[in-house]
């Protein structure tokens, strides 16, 4: 049953790529918001099935579909998802790099829950790297942000 849903989402993403239209601003890489959402969902499905390479590919296609200006919040969320994939693959430095980009994008919205997720993930990555004091600082930041919600 899960495989059937997985295959249906994969087919749906493939069909939507073939119907891709350029945006009114003339950006050939921009795609519709619902397709971006589907690509993110497909990436999440790949992530849950531990197919991290395919998840990274889906997230990358979704990110390139976002307009160059604006939509910083969505870019930040995608960077967190990409960082989770790199963490699961053991590529900690790449994960931290994407978390840094996500922090810049998410600060404009001041979403304390997403920032707390970011700090918690970064703390866990640093813990895996053996950098315990820095890990504790980021986990404390996450706790303080969530305590205020």
Coordinates of C-alpha atoms in Angstrom, one line a residue:
X1 CA 0.0 0.0 0.0
X2 CA 2.8 2.4 0.9
X3 CA 4.6 1.5 -2.3
X4 CA 1.5 2.3 -4.4
X5 CA 1.2 5.7 -2.8
X6 CA 5.0 6.2 -3.3
X7 CA 4.8 5.2 -7.0
X8 CA 1.7 7.4 -7.6
X9 CA 3.5 10.5 -6.2
X10 CA 6.5 9.7 -8.3
X11 CA 4.4 9.4 -11.4
X12 CA 2.6 12.6 -10.6
X13 CA 5.8 14.6 -10.2
X14 CA 7.1 13.1 -13.5
X15 CA 3.9 14.2 -15.3
X16 CA 4.1 17.7 -13.9
X17 CA 7.6 18.1 -15.0
X18 CA 6.5 17.4 -18.6
X19 CA 3.8 20.1 -18.3
X20 CA 6.1 22.7 -16.8
X21 CA 5.3 26.3 -18.0
X22 CA 7.6 29.4 -17.8
X23 CA 6.5 31.9 -15.2
X24 CA 5.0 35.3 -16.2
X25 CA 8.3 36.9 -15.1
X26 CA 10.1 35.0 -17.8
X27 CA 12.0 32.7 -15.5
X28 CA 12.2 29.3 -17.2
X29 CA 13.1 27.5 -14.0
X30 CA 10.2 28.8 -12.0
X31 CA 7.4 26.3 -11.6
X32 CA 3.9 26.5 -10.1
X33 CA 3.4 26.5 -6.3
X34 CA 1.4 23.3 -6.2
X35 CA 4.2 21.5 -8.2
X36 CA 6.8 22.8 -5.7
X37 CA 4.6 21.5 -2.9
X38 CA 4.3 18.1 -4.5
X39 CA 8.1 17.9 -5.1
X40 CA 8.6 18.7 -1.4
X41 CA 6.1 16.0 -0.4
X42 CA 7.8 13.5 -2.7
X43 CA 11.1 14.4 -1.1
X44 CA 9.6 13.9 2.3
X45 CA 8.3 10.5 1.2
X46 CA 11.8 9.5 -0.1
X47 CA 13.3 10.7 3.2
X48 CA 10.9 8.6 5.3
X49 CA 11.8 5.6 3.1
X50 CA 15.5 6.4 3.7
X51 CA 16.2 7.1 0.0
X52 CA 18.2 10.2 0.8
X53 CA 19.7 10.7 -2.7
X54 CA 16.2 10.8 -4.3
X55 CA 15.0 13.1 -1.5
X56 CA 17.9 15.5 -2.2
X57 CA 17.0 15.5 -5.9
X58 CA 13.3 16.3 -5.2
X59 CA 14.2 19.1 -2.8
X60 CA 16.7 20.4 -5.3
X61 CA 14.1 20.5 -8.1
X62 CA 11.7 22.2 -5.7
X63 CA 14.3 24.8 -4.7
X64 CA 15.2 25.6 -8.3
X65 CA 11.5 26.1 -9.1
X66 CA 11.2 28.9 -6.5
X67 CA 11.5 32.4 -7.9
X68 CA 14.9 34.0 -7.3
X69 CA 13.5 36.8 -5.2
X70 CA 11.0 36.4 -2.4
X71 CA 9.7 33.1 -1.0
X72 CA 12.6 33.1 1.5
X73 CA 10.5 31.2 4.1
X74 CA 10.0 28.3 1.6
X75 CA 13.7 28.3 0.7
X76 CA 14.5 28.1 4.4
X77 CA 12.2 25.1 5.0
X78 CA 13.8 23.4 2.0
X79 CA 17.2 24.0 3.3
X80 CA 16.2 22.4 6.7
X81 CA 14.9 19.3 4.8
X82 CA 18.2 19.1 2.8
X83 CA 20.2 19.4 6.0
X84 CA 18.2 16.5 7.5
X85 CA 19.2 14.4 4.4
X86 CA 22.8 15.3 4.7
X87 CA 22.8 14.5 8.4
X88 CA 21.3 11.1 7.8
X89 CA 24.0 10.4 5.2
X90 CA 26.7 11.5 7.7
X91 CA 27.7 14.6 5.7
X92 CA 27.7 16.9 8.7
X93 CA 29.5 19.9 7.2
X94 CA 27.1 20.0 4.2
X95 CA 24.2 19.8 6.6
X96 CA 25.6 22.8 8.7
X97 CA 26.1 24.7 5.5
X98 CA 22.4 24.4 4.5
X99 CA 21.3 25.2 8.1
X100 CA 23.3 28.5 7.9
X101 CA 21.4 29.3 4.7
X102 CA 18.1 28.4 6.2
X103 CA 18.7 30.6 9.3
X104 CA 19.1 33.6 7.1
X105 CA 15.9 32.8 5.2
X106 CA 13.8 32.0 8.2
X107 CA 14.8 35.0 10.4
X108 CA 12.8 37.4 8.3
X109 CA 9.6 35.6 9.3
X110 CA 10.6 35.1 12.9
X111 CA 9.0 31.7 13.1
X112 CA 10.2 30.5 16.5
X113 CA 9.1 26.9 15.9
X114 CA 11.1 26.5 12.6
X115 CA 14.1 28.3 14.1
X116 CA 13.9 25.9 17.1
X117 CA 13.9 23.0 14.7
X118 CA 16.9 24.4 13.0
X119 CA 18.8 25.0 16.3
X120 CA 17.9 21.5 17.6
X121 CA 19.0 19.9 14.3
X122 CA 22.3 21.8 14.4
X123 CA 22.8 20.8 18.1
X124 CA 22.3 17.2 17.2
X125 CA 24.7 17.4 14.3
X126 CA 27.3 19.1 16.5
X127 CA 26.8 16.3 19.1
X128 CA 27.4 13.7 16.4
X129 CA 30.6 15.5 15.5
X130 CA 31.8 15.5 19.2
X131 CA 31.4 19.3 19.7
X132 CA 29.5 19.0 22.9
X133 CA 29.6 22.5 24.3
X134 CA 28.5 24.1 21.0
X135 CA 25.8 21.4 20.7
X136 CA 24.5 22.3 24.2
X137 CA 24.3 26.0 23.3
X138 CA 22.2 25.3 20.2
X139 CA 19.9 22.9 22.0
X140 CA 19.5 25.5 24.8
X141 CA 18.5 28.1 22.1
X142 CA 16.0 25.7 20.7
X143 CA 14.5 25.1 24.2
X144 CA 14.3 28.8 24.9
X145 CA 12.5 29.4 21.6
X146 CA 10.0 26.6 22.2
X147 CA 9.4 27.6 25.8
X148 CA 8.0 30.9 24.6
X149 CA 5.5 29.4 22.2

